[in-house]
Amino acid sequence: MHIEPDIDLAFIGGSGLYNLDNFNMETALSIDTPYGKTSSEIITGKMYGRNICFIPRHGKTHSLLPSEVPYAANIWALKSIGITKLIGVSAVGSLQKDIKPLDMVIPNQLIDNTNRRVSSFFGKGLVAHVSMSDPFCSQLSETLTTILQSENMSHHSEKTLVVIEGPQFSTYAESHMYRKLGGHIIGMTTAQESKLAREAEICYSSIAMVTDYDCWNKNEEPVTSQIVISNLKQNVTKVQRLIKNIVKTPVLSSDACACKDSLSNALIKDRLKLDSSLIEKLNPIVKKYIN
Ligand SMILES: [Zn+2]
């Protein structure tokens, strides 16, 4: 397997984002992980002279439900090739009137309301409790917000993303409940990526593209699939522009956050006698701490 030595930045594409513009693909990595296959091969290559990689979250042909995405395999594989910065792009609904369709949101908080997904690398003999008080990398998120400002793109930051299991959208009562809980936008991915990336000591931030108002807003025209698809296409065009600027931004190379040490006080290993198969399984995640 050929791996670029200086590849550090990866993107996970959500609904509508299955390729990156101006990306010269070099390899398609098929990595076997202890958590199964990744959503698709990991595409590595160059964009504006920088080595990056990309995975379409729902597969190349959008064949995976949000509940079926192999989040642990994706993060494990990205960690194993040396990724330190990860940006997940996803389509969301808005729970607040001032967050309009076609706006971009950089969330800083999560409410995870999913209930049947693998959300941790740990267990079966090795225990860790990482902090999730700030579920996104503050430095990476700040960089994204700065780029959105400089590109004059309508956006919001410091918002709370509610993640539901899906695949159905919320009921009217649920949509109102999430608003009362403090949610600003709502989606079906992101929570597991945020948790697993934190355990893997990878900086992770999210770009949420608003396609519609969730069903709470009865004053709006009823959302049709044509409106959602049209908004999704416009959002993807904007996010491609955003990604171009992210790749060109050198500040992403600095180490101004604590993500890379998130396991340092989280592993409970003083009394531990680990079996070798578990150490092998978690090797890319814990090799810094356990020999
Ligand atoms: Zn970070």
PDB file of C-alpha atoms and ligand atoms in Angstrom:
ATOM      1  CA  MET A   1       0.000   0.000   0.000  1.00  0.00           C
ATOM      2  CA  HIS A   2       1.438   3.348  -1.053  1.00  0.00           C
ATOM      3  CA  ILE A   3       0.843   6.174   1.420  1.00  0.00           C
ATOM      4  CA  GLU A   4       1.855   9.771   0.925  1.00  0.00           C
ATOM      5  CA  PRO A   5       4.195  10.644   3.800  1.00  0.00           C
ATOM      6  CA  ASP A   6       2.900  14.176   4.332  1.00  0.00           C
ATOM      7  CA  ILE A   7      -0.817  13.625   3.961  1.00  0.00           C
ATOM      8  CA  ASP A   8      -2.576  15.156   6.960  1.00  0.00           C
ATOM      9  CA  LEU A   9      -5.903  16.620   5.852  1.00  0.00           C
ATOM     10  CA  ALA A  10      -9.022  14.616   4.953  1.00  0.00           C
ATOM     11  CA  PHE A  11     -12.592  15.399   3.963  1.00  0.00           C
ATOM     12  CA  ILE A  12     -15.655  13.216   4.431  1.00  0.00           C
ATOM     13  CA  GLY A  13     -18.351  14.149   1.929  1.00  0.00           C
ATOM     14  CA  GLY A  14     -22.049  13.978   2.772  1.00  0.00           C
ATOM     15  CA  SER A  15     -25.178  13.958   0.633  1.00  0.00           C
ATOM     16  CA  GLY A  16     -24.413  15.518  -2.757  1.00  0.00           C
ATOM     17  CA  LEU A  17     -20.630  15.646  -2.275  1.00  0.00           C
ATOM     18  CA  TYR A  18     -19.127  12.539  -3.873  1.00  0.00           C
ATOM     19  CA  ASN A  19     -16.082  14.149  -5.549  1.00  0.00           C
ATOM     20  CA  LEU A  20     -13.858  17.158  -4.981  1.00  0.00           C
ATOM     21  CA  ASP A  21     -13.215  19.747  -7.717  1.00  0.00           C
ATOM     22  CA  ASN A  22      -9.611  20.367  -8.814  1.00  0.00           C
ATOM     23  CA  PHE A  23      -8.506  17.167  -7.100  1.00  0.00           C
ATOM     24  CA  ASN A  24      -5.943  15.034  -8.891  1.00  0.00           C
ATOM     25  CA  MET A  25      -6.546  11.550  -7.680  1.00  0.00           C
ATOM     26  CA  GLU A  26      -3.461   9.422  -7.192  1.00  0.00           C
ATOM     27  CA  THR A  27      -4.510   6.311  -5.273  1.00  0.00           C
ATOM     28  CA  ALA A  28      -7.662   4.590  -4.057  1.00  0.00           C
ATOM     29  CA  LEU A  29      -6.812   2.908  -0.776  1.00  0.00           C
ATOM     30  CA  SER A  30      -8.754  -0.137   0.283  1.00  0.00           C
ATOM     31  CA  ILE A  31      -7.920  -0.562   3.962  1.00  0.00           C
ATOM     32  CA  ASP A  32      -9.095  -3.529   6.006  1.00  0.00           C
ATOM     33  CA  THR A  33      -9.971  -2.351   9.482  1.00  0.00           C
ATOM     34  CA  PRO A  34     -11.061  -4.246  12.607  1.00  0.00           C
ATOM     35  CA  TYR A  35     -14.380  -2.435  12.127  1.00  0.00           C
ATOM     36  CA  GLY A  36     -14.929  -3.640   8.559  1.00  0.00           C
ATOM     37  CA  LYS A  37     -14.653  -1.807   5.273  1.00  0.00           C
ATOM     38  CA  THR A  38     -14.681   1.969   4.943  1.00  0.00           C
ATOM     39  CA  SER A  39     -17.637   3.702   3.204  1.00  0.00           C
ATOM     40  CA  SER A  40     -15.677   3.478  -0.038  1.00  0.00           C
ATOM     41  CA  GLU A  41     -12.003   3.375  -0.943  1.00  0.00           C
ATOM     42  CA  ILE A  42     -10.078   6.311   0.528  1.00  0.00           C
ATOM     43  CA  ILE A  43      -9.182   8.534  -2.402  1.00  0.00           C
ATOM     44  CA  THR A  44      -5.812  10.237  -1.994  1.00  0.00           C
ATOM     45  CA  GLY A  45      -4.306  12.842  -4.283  1.00  0.00           C
ATOM     46  CA  LYS A  46      -3.254  16.446  -4.682  1.00  0.00           C
ATOM     47  CA  MET A  47      -5.258  19.632  -4.592  1.00  0.00           C
ATOM     48  CA  TYR A  48      -3.349  22.869  -5.220  1.00  0.00           C
ATOM     49  CA  GLY A  49      -0.115  21.036  -4.460  1.00  0.00           C
ATOM     50  CA  ARG A  50      -1.276  19.707  -1.094  1.00  0.00           C
ATOM     51  CA  ASN A  51      -1.747  15.997  -0.368  1.00  0.00           C
ATOM     52  CA  ILE A  52      -5.249  15.351   0.899  1.00  0.00           C
ATOM     53  CA  CYS A  53      -7.733  12.510   0.958  1.00  0.00           C
ATOM     54  CA  PHE A  54     -11.461  12.061   0.629  1.00  0.00           C
ATOM     55  CA  ILE A  55     -14.174   9.546   1.506  1.00  0.00           C
ATOM     56  CA  PRO A  56     -17.815   9.879   0.401  1.00  0.00           C
ATOM     57  CA  ARG A  57     -19.614   9.070   3.678  1.00  0.00           C
ATOM     58  CA  HIS A  58     -22.567   7.261   2.113  1.00  0.00           C
ATOM     59  CA  GLY A  59     -20.448   5.425  -0.484  1.00  0.00           C
ATOM     60  CA  LYS A  60     -19.707   6.379  -4.085  1.00  0.00           C
ATOM     61  CA  THR A  61     -23.275   5.593  -5.164  1.00  0.00           C
ATOM     62  CA  HIS A  62     -24.966   6.823  -1.963  1.00  0.00           C
ATOM     63  CA  SER A  63     -25.928   3.311  -0.895  1.00  0.00           C
ATOM     64  CA  LEU A  64     -25.490   3.649   2.910  1.00  0.00           C
ATOM     65  CA  LEU A  65     -28.118   4.962   5.338  1.00  0.00           C
ATOM     66  CA  PRO A  66     -26.786   7.261   8.099  1.00  0.00           C
ATOM     67  CA  SER A  67     -27.164   4.282  10.499  1.00  0.00           C
ATOM     68  CA  GLU A  68     -25.199   2.038   8.111  1.00  0.00           C
ATOM     69  CA  VAL A  69     -22.160   4.290   7.613  1.00  0.00           C
ATOM     70  CA  PRO A  70     -19.071   2.484   9.008  1.00  0.00           C
ATOM     71  CA  TYR A  71     -17.930   5.469  11.084  1.00  0.00           C
ATOM     72  CA  ALA A  72     -15.408   3.480  13.150  1.00  0.00           C
ATOM     73  CA  ALA A  73     -13.832   1.911  10.051  1.00  0.00           C
ATOM     74  CA  ASN A  74     -13.556   5.326   8.369  1.00  0.00           C
ATOM     75  CA  ILE A  75     -11.882   7.019  11.341  1.00  0.00           C
ATOM     76  CA  TRP A  76      -9.621   4.026  12.114  1.00  0.00           C
ATOM     77  CA  ALA A  77      -8.461   3.917   8.465  1.00  0.00           C
ATOM     78  CA  LEU A  78      -7.837   7.672   8.330  1.00  0.00           C
ATOM     79  CA  LYS A  79      -5.850   7.490  11.575  1.00  0.00           C
ATOM     80  CA  SER A  80      -3.815   4.560  10.226  1.00  0.00           C
ATOM     81  CA  ILE A  81      -2.605   6.644   7.247  1.00  0.00           C
ATOM     82  CA  GLY A  82      -1.629   9.599   9.414  1.00  0.00           C
ATOM     83  CA  ILE A  83      -4.571  11.997   9.073  1.00  0.00           C
ATOM     84  CA  THR A  84      -4.512  14.637  11.818  1.00  0.00           C
ATOM     85  CA  LYS A  85      -7.201  17.015  10.531  1.00  0.00           C
ATOM     86  CA  LEU A  86     -10.625  15.938   9.354  1.00  0.00           C
ATOM     87  CA  ILE A  87     -13.558  17.929   8.040  1.00  0.00           C
ATOM     88  CA  GLY A  88     -16.985  16.334   7.683  1.00  0.00           C
ATOM     89  CA  VAL A  89     -19.461  17.910   5.283  1.00  0.00           C
ATOM     90  CA  SER A  90     -23.144  17.200   5.778  1.00  0.00           C
ATOM     91  CA  ALA A  91     -26.582  18.389   4.713  1.00  0.00           C
ATOM     92  CA  VAL A  92     -28.825  19.571   7.564  1.00  0.00           C
ATOM     93  CA  GLY A  93     -32.212  21.077   8.279  1.00  0.00           C
ATOM     94  CA  SER A  94     -32.627  24.342  10.165  1.00  0.00           C
ATOM     95  CA  LEU A  95     -34.413  24.547  13.512  1.00  0.00           C
ATOM     96  CA  GLN A  96     -34.221  28.355  13.723  1.00  0.00           C
ATOM     97  CA  LYS A  97     -35.749  30.997  11.484  1.00  0.00           C
ATOM     98  CA  ASP A  98     -32.562  33.046  11.098  1.00  0.00           C
ATOM     99  CA  ILE A  99     -30.634  30.021   9.809  1.00  0.00           C
ATOM    100  CA  LYS A 100     -31.895  29.892   6.239  1.00  0.00           C
ATOM    101  CA  PRO A 101     -31.703  27.280   3.488  1.00  0.00           C
ATOM    102  CA  LEU A 102     -28.410  27.722   1.563  1.00  0.00           C
ATOM    103  CA  ASP A 103     -26.602  29.039   4.674  1.00  0.00           C
ATOM    104  CA  MET A 104     -23.486  27.274   5.945  1.00  0.00           C
ATOM    105  CA  VAL A 105     -23.141  26.459   9.649  1.00  0.00           C
ATOM    106  CA  ILE A 106     -19.996  25.610  11.607  1.00  0.00           C
ATOM    107  CA  PRO A 107     -21.443  23.980  14.746  1.00  0.00           C
ATOM    108  CA  ASN A 108     -19.618  24.061  18.073  1.00  0.00           C
ATOM    109  CA  GLN A 109     -21.994  21.794  20.022  1.00  0.00           C
ATOM    110  CA  LEU A 110     -23.769  18.487  19.520  1.00  0.00           C
ATOM    111  CA  ILE A 111     -26.810  16.743  20.920  1.00  0.00           C
ATOM    112  CA  ASP A 112     -26.445  13.079  20.001  1.00  0.00           C
ATOM    113  CA  ASN A 113     -29.868  11.472  19.801  1.00  0.00           C
ATOM    114  CA  THR A 114     -28.741   8.406  17.859  1.00  0.00           C
ATOM    115  CA  ASN A 115     -29.174   5.022  19.499  1.00  0.00           C
ATOM    116  CA  ARG A 116     -27.825   2.165  17.405  1.00  0.00           C
ATOM    117  CA  ARG A 117     -24.339   3.069  16.215  1.00  0.00           C
ATOM    118  CA  VAL A 118     -20.772   2.208  17.188  1.00  0.00           C
ATOM    119  CA  SER A 119     -19.626   5.390  18.946  1.00  0.00           C
ATOM    120  CA  SER A 120     -16.363   4.296  20.594  1.00  0.00           C
ATOM    121  CA  PHE A 121     -13.212   2.334  19.798  1.00  0.00           C
ATOM    122  CA  PHE A 122     -12.999   1.236  23.433  1.00  0.00           C
ATOM    123  CA  GLY A 123     -14.502  -1.610  25.431  1.00  0.00           C
ATOM    124  CA  LYS A 124     -13.843  -5.339  25.599  1.00  0.00           C
ATOM    125  CA  GLY A 125     -10.948  -4.863  28.007  1.00  0.00           C
ATOM    126  CA  LEU A 126      -9.702  -1.318  27.432  1.00  0.00           C
ATOM    127  CA  VAL A 127     -11.551   1.628  28.992  1.00  0.00           C
ATOM    128  CA  ALA A 128     -11.218   5.304  28.054  1.00  0.00           C
ATOM    129  CA  HIS A 129     -13.346   8.382  28.735  1.00  0.00           C
ATOM    130  CA  VAL A 130     -12.406  11.297  26.494  1.00  0.00           C
ATOM    131  CA  SER A 131     -13.788  14.783  27.064  1.00  0.00           C
ATOM    132  CA  MET A 132     -16.562  15.776  24.670  1.00  0.00           C
ATOM    133  CA  SER A 133     -17.427  19.090  26.327  1.00  0.00           C
ATOM    134  CA  ASP A 134     -16.321  20.818  23.128  1.00  0.00           C
ATOM    135  CA  PRO A 135     -17.018  18.209  20.467  1.00  0.00           C
ATOM    136  CA  PHE A 136     -15.353  20.028  17.549  1.00  0.00           C
ATOM    137  CA  CYS A 137     -11.783  21.261  17.114  1.00  0.00           C
ATOM    138  CA  SER A 138     -11.873  24.930  18.018  1.00  0.00           C
ATOM    139  CA  GLN A 139      -8.888  25.824  15.860  1.00  0.00           C
ATOM    140  CA  LEU A 140     -10.155  24.074  12.742  1.00  0.00           C
ATOM    141  CA  SER A 141     -13.661  25.522  13.233  1.00  0.00           C
ATOM    142  CA  GLU A 142     -12.229  29.021  13.636  1.00  0.00           C
ATOM    143  CA  THR A 143     -10.308  28.605  10.400  1.00  0.00           C
ATOM    144  CA  LEU A 144     -13.492  27.523   8.594  1.00  0.00           C
ATOM    145  CA  THR A 145     -15.401  30.521   9.958  1.00  0.00           C
ATOM    146  CA  THR A 146     -12.629  32.924   8.929  1.00  0.00           C
ATOM    147  CA  ILE A 147     -12.680  31.544   5.382  1.00  0.00           C
ATOM    148  CA  LEU A 148     -16.496  31.820   5.186  1.00  0.00           C
ATOM    149  CA  GLN A 149     -16.229  35.459   6.316  1.00  0.00           C
ATOM    150  CA  SER A 150     -13.507  36.305   3.818  1.00  0.00           C
ATOM    151  CA  GLU A 151     -15.456  34.623   1.001  1.00  0.00           C
ATOM    152  CA  ASN A 152     -18.593  36.549   1.984  1.00  0.00           C
ATOM    153  CA  MET A 153     -20.650  33.378   2.253  1.00  0.00           C
ATOM    154  CA  SER A 154     -23.799  33.486   4.404  1.00  0.00           C
ATOM    155  CA  HIS A 155     -22.925  31.465   7.486  1.00  0.00           C
ATOM    156  CA  HIS A 156     -23.373  30.913  11.231  1.00  0.00           C
ATOM    157  CA  SER A 157     -20.957  29.640  13.837  1.00  0.00           C
ATOM    158  CA  GLU A 158     -21.240  28.522  17.468  1.00  0.00           C
ATOM    159  CA  LYS A 159     -24.483  26.648  16.854  1.00  0.00           C
ATOM    160  CA  THR A 160     -25.812  23.350  18.222  1.00  0.00           C
ATOM    161  CA  LEU A 161     -26.323  20.407  15.891  1.00  0.00           C
ATOM    162  CA  VAL A 162     -28.887  17.763  16.826  1.00  0.00           C
ATOM    163  CA  VAL A 163     -28.115  14.341  15.351  1.00  0.00           C
ATOM    164  CA  ILE A 164     -30.964  11.872  14.984  1.00  0.00           C
ATOM    165  CA  GLU A 165     -30.908   8.219  14.002  1.00  0.00           C
ATOM    166  CA  GLY A 166     -33.108   8.568  10.918  1.00  0.00           C
ATOM    167  CA  PRO A 167     -33.556   7.602   8.186  1.00  0.00           C
ATOM    168  CA  GLN A 168     -36.960   9.210   8.670  1.00  0.00           C
ATOM    169  CA  PHE A 169     -37.058  12.958   9.283  1.00  0.00           C
ATOM    170  CA  SER A 170     -38.459  14.170  12.645  1.00  0.00           C
ATOM    171  CA  THR A 171     -42.091  14.395  13.553  1.00  0.00           C
ATOM    172  CA  TYR A 172     -43.574  17.820  14.130  1.00  0.00           C
ATOM    173  CA  ALA A 173     -43.493  17.194  17.909  1.00  0.00           C
ATOM    174  CA  GLU A 174     -39.859  16.049  17.802  1.00  0.00           C
ATOM    175  CA  SER A 175     -38.826  19.047  15.709  1.00  0.00           C
ATOM    176  CA  HIS A 176     -40.316  21.368  18.360  1.00  0.00           C
ATOM    177  CA  MET A 177     -38.680  19.355  21.136  1.00  0.00           C
ATOM    178  CA  TYR A 178     -35.245  19.769  19.541  1.00  0.00           C
ATOM    179  CA  ARG A 179     -35.850  23.518  19.263  1.00  0.00           C
ATOM    180  CA  LYS A 180     -36.729  23.636  22.966  1.00  0.00           C
ATOM    181  CA  LEU A 181     -33.591  21.647  23.801  1.00  0.00           C
ATOM    182  CA  GLY A 182     -31.497  24.379  22.211  1.00  0.00           C
ATOM    183  CA  GLY A 183     -30.891  22.821  18.806  1.00  0.00           C
ATOM    184  CA  HIS A 184     -30.162  25.134  15.880  1.00  0.00           C
ATOM    185  CA  ILE A 185     -29.703  22.604  13.060  1.00  0.00           C
ATOM    186  CA  ILE A 186     -30.552  18.932  12.659  1.00  0.00           C
ATOM    187  CA  GLY A 187     -28.863  16.111  10.755  1.00  0.00           C
ATOM    188  CA  MET A 188     -28.258  12.359  10.786  1.00  0.00           C
ATOM    189  CA  THR A 189     -24.442  12.056  10.765  1.00  0.00           C
ATOM    190  CA  THR A 190     -21.519  13.924  12.435  1.00  0.00           C
ATOM    191  CA  ALA A 191     -22.000  12.715  16.072  1.00  0.00           C
ATOM    192  CA  GLN A 192     -20.064   9.454  15.656  1.00  0.00           C
ATOM    193  CA  GLU A 193     -17.380  11.134  13.536  1.00  0.00           C
ATOM    194  CA  SER A 194     -16.879  13.730  16.238  1.00  0.00           C
ATOM    195  CA  LYS A 195     -16.649  11.148  19.057  1.00  0.00           C
ATOM    196  CA  LEU A 196     -14.439   8.677  17.221  1.00  0.00           C
ATOM    197  CA  ALA A 197     -12.130  11.387  15.856  1.00  0.00           C
ATOM    198  CA  ARG A 198     -11.695  12.701  19.412  1.00  0.00           C
ATOM    199  CA  GLU A 199     -10.752   9.191  20.612  1.00  0.00           C
ATOM    200  CA  ALA A 200      -8.352   8.916  17.672  1.00  0.00           C
ATOM    201  CA  GLU A 201      -6.827  12.325  18.563  1.00  0.00           C
ATOM    202  CA  ILE A 202      -7.769  13.771  15.174  1.00  0.00           C
ATOM    203  CA  CYS A 203      -8.907  17.408  14.875  1.00  0.00           C
ATOM    204  CA  TYR A 204     -12.480  17.281  13.582  1.00  0.00           C
ATOM    205  CA  SER A 205     -14.858  20.015  12.447  1.00  0.00           C
ATOM    206  CA  SER A 206     -18.112  20.023  10.561  1.00  0.00           C
ATOM    207  CA  ILE A 207     -19.424  22.069   7.668  1.00  0.00           C
ATOM    208  CA  ALA A 208     -23.221  21.835   7.768  1.00  0.00           C
ATOM    209  CA  MET A 209     -25.049  22.913   4.612  1.00  0.00           C
ATOM    210  CA  VAL A 210     -28.667  23.936   5.249  1.00  0.00           C
ATOM    211  CA  THR A 211     -31.094  22.500   2.685  1.00  0.00           C
ATOM    212  CA  ASP A 212     -34.467  23.297   4.310  1.00  0.00           C
ATOM    213  CA  TYR A 213     -36.327  24.218   7.467  1.00  0.00           C
ATOM    214  CA  ASP A 214     -37.128  21.071   9.424  1.00  0.00           C
ATOM    215  CA  CYS A 215     -40.892  20.438   9.632  1.00  0.00           C
ATOM    216  CA  TRP A 216     -41.436  22.788  12.652  1.00  0.00           C
ATOM    217  CA  ASN A 217     -41.735  25.886  10.448  1.00  0.00           C
ATOM    218  CA  LYS A 218     -45.273  25.677   9.119  1.00  0.00           C
ATOM    219  CA  ASN A 219     -45.107  29.243   7.769  1.00  0.00           C
ATOM    220  CA  GLU A 220     -42.700  28.158   5.060  1.00  0.00           C
ATOM    221  CA  GLU A 221     -43.801  26.681   1.773  1.00  0.00           C
ATOM    222  CA  PRO A 222     -43.999  22.904   2.066  1.00  0.00           C
ATOM    223  CA  VAL A 223     -40.632  21.443   1.191  1.00  0.00           C
ATOM    224  CA  THR A 224     -40.618  19.384  -1.977  1.00  0.00           C
ATOM    225  CA  SER A 225     -37.881  17.019  -3.025  1.00  0.00           C
ATOM    226  CA  GLN A 226     -37.177  19.336  -6.002  1.00  0.00           C
ATOM    227  CA  ILE A 227     -36.486  22.239  -3.627  1.00  0.00           C
ATOM    228  CA  VAL A 228     -34.232  20.084  -1.437  1.00  0.00           C
ATOM    229  CA  ILE A 229     -32.285  18.742  -4.452  1.00  0.00           C
ATOM    230  CA  SER A 230     -31.928  22.214  -5.951  1.00  0.00           C
ATOM    231  CA  ASN A 231     -30.668  23.610  -2.609  1.00  0.00           C
ATOM    232  CA  LEU A 232     -28.330  20.659  -2.189  1.00  0.00           C
ATOM    233  CA  LYS A 233     -26.762  21.320  -5.603  1.00  0.00           C
ATOM    234  CA  GLN A 234     -26.275  25.018  -4.834  1.00  0.00           C
ATOM    235  CA  ASN A 235     -24.780  24.142  -1.435  1.00  0.00           C
ATOM    236  CA  VAL A 236     -22.342  21.664  -2.962  1.00  0.00           C
ATOM    237  CA  THR A 237     -21.109  24.332  -5.402  1.00  0.00           C
ATOM    238  CA  LYS A 238     -20.481  26.640  -2.415  1.00  0.00           C
ATOM    239  CA  VAL A 239     -18.799  23.958  -0.329  1.00  0.00           C
ATOM    240  CA  GLN A 240     -16.439  23.125  -3.205  1.00  0.00           C
ATOM    241  CA  ARG A 241     -15.338  26.779  -3.115  1.00  0.00           C
ATOM    242  CA  LEU A 242     -14.918  26.564   0.639  1.00  0.00           C
ATOM    243  CA  ILE A 243     -12.835  23.371   0.402  1.00  0.00           C
ATOM    244  CA  LYS A 244     -10.556  24.996  -2.189  1.00  0.00           C
ATOM    245  CA  ASN A 245      -9.829  27.770   0.312  1.00  0.00           C
ATOM    246  CA  ILE A 246      -9.352  25.357   3.222  1.00  0.00           C
ATOM    247  CA  VAL A 247      -6.753  23.392   1.276  1.00  0.00           C
ATOM    248  CA  LYS A 248      -4.914  26.613   0.436  1.00  0.00           C
ATOM    249  CA  THR A 249      -4.907  27.838   4.055  1.00  0.00           C
ATOM    250  CA  PRO A 250      -1.562  27.216   5.754  1.00  0.00           C
ATOM    251  CA  VAL A 251      -2.886  27.872   9.287  1.00  0.00           C
ATOM    252  CA  LEU A 252      -4.265  24.328   9.207  1.00  0.00           C
ATOM    253  CA  SER A 253      -0.721  23.091   9.605  1.00  0.00           C
ATOM    254  CA  SER A 254      -0.306  24.521  13.108  1.00  0.00           C
ATOM    255  CA  ASP A 255      -0.886  22.683  16.379  1.00  0.00           C
ATOM    256  CA  ALA A 256      -2.803  25.196  18.475  1.00  0.00           C
ATOM    257  CA  CYS A 257      -5.411  22.860  19.981  1.00  0.00           C
ATOM    258  CA  ALA A 258      -5.515  19.935  22.413  1.00  0.00           C
ATOM    259  CA  CYS A 259      -7.117  17.327  20.111  1.00  0.00           C
ATOM    260  CA  LYS A 260      -3.841  15.514  19.496  1.00  0.00           C
ATOM    261  CA  ASP A 261      -3.522  14.693  23.221  1.00  0.00           C
ATOM    262  CA  SER A 262      -7.164  13.895  24.005  1.00  0.00           C
ATOM    263  CA  LEU A 263      -6.385  10.352  25.195  1.00  0.00           C
ATOM    264  CA  SER A 264      -3.498  11.372  27.434  1.00  0.00           C
ATOM    265  CA  ASN A 265      -5.626  11.475  30.608  1.00  0.00           C
ATOM    266  CA  ALA A 266      -8.519   9.385  29.340  1.00  0.00           C
ATOM    267  CA  LEU A 267      -7.169   5.835  29.254  1.00  0.00           C
ATOM    268  CA  ILE A 268      -7.619   3.663  32.324  1.00  0.00           C
ATOM    269  CA  LYS A 269      -4.644   1.348  32.069  1.00  0.00           C
ATOM    270  CA  ASP A 270      -2.849   1.220  35.438  1.00  0.00           C
ATOM    271  CA  ARG A 271      -4.270  -2.170  36.426  1.00  0.00           C
ATOM    272  CA  LEU A 272      -4.526  -3.472  32.932  1.00  0.00           C
ATOM    273  CA  LYS A 273      -3.326  -6.733  31.427  1.00  0.00           C
ATOM    274  CA  LEU A 274      -4.316  -6.396  27.795  1.00  0.00           C
ATOM    275  CA  ASP A 275      -4.406  -9.290  25.417  1.00  0.00           C
ATOM    276  CA  SER A 276      -2.320  -8.868  22.298  1.00  0.00           C
ATOM    277  CA  SER A 277      -5.258  -9.085  19.869  1.00  0.00           C
ATOM    278  CA  LEU A 278      -6.907  -6.041  21.484  1.00  0.00           C
ATOM    279  CA  ILE A 279      -3.665  -4.064  21.349  1.00  0.00           C
ATOM    280  CA  GLU A 280      -3.296  -4.992  17.693  1.00  0.00           C
ATOM    281  CA  LYS A 281      -6.889  -3.959  16.953  1.00  0.00           C
ATOM    282  CA  LEU A 282      -6.457  -0.553  18.580  1.00  0.00           C
ATOM    283  CA  ASN A 283      -2.837  -0.037  17.576  1.00  0.00           C
ATOM    284  CA  PRO A 284      -3.278   3.083  15.391  1.00  0.00           C
ATOM    285  CA  ILE A 285      -5.403   4.693  18.118  1.00  0.00           C
ATOM    286  CA  VAL A 286      -3.399   3.875  21.281  1.00  0.00           C
ATOM    287  CA  LYS A 287       0.155   3.049  20.197  1.00  0.00           C
ATOM    288  CA  LYS A 288       1.385   6.343  21.674  1.00  0.00           C
ATOM    289  CA  TYR A 289       0.270   5.151  25.138  1.00  0.00           C
ATOM    290  CA  ILE A 290       0.452   1.352  25.166  1.00  0.00           C
ATOM    291  CA  ASN A 291       3.343  -0.754  23.959  1.00  0.00           C
TER     292      ASN A 291
HETATM  293 ZN    ZN B   1      -7.800  20.242  17.067  1.00  0.00          ZN
END
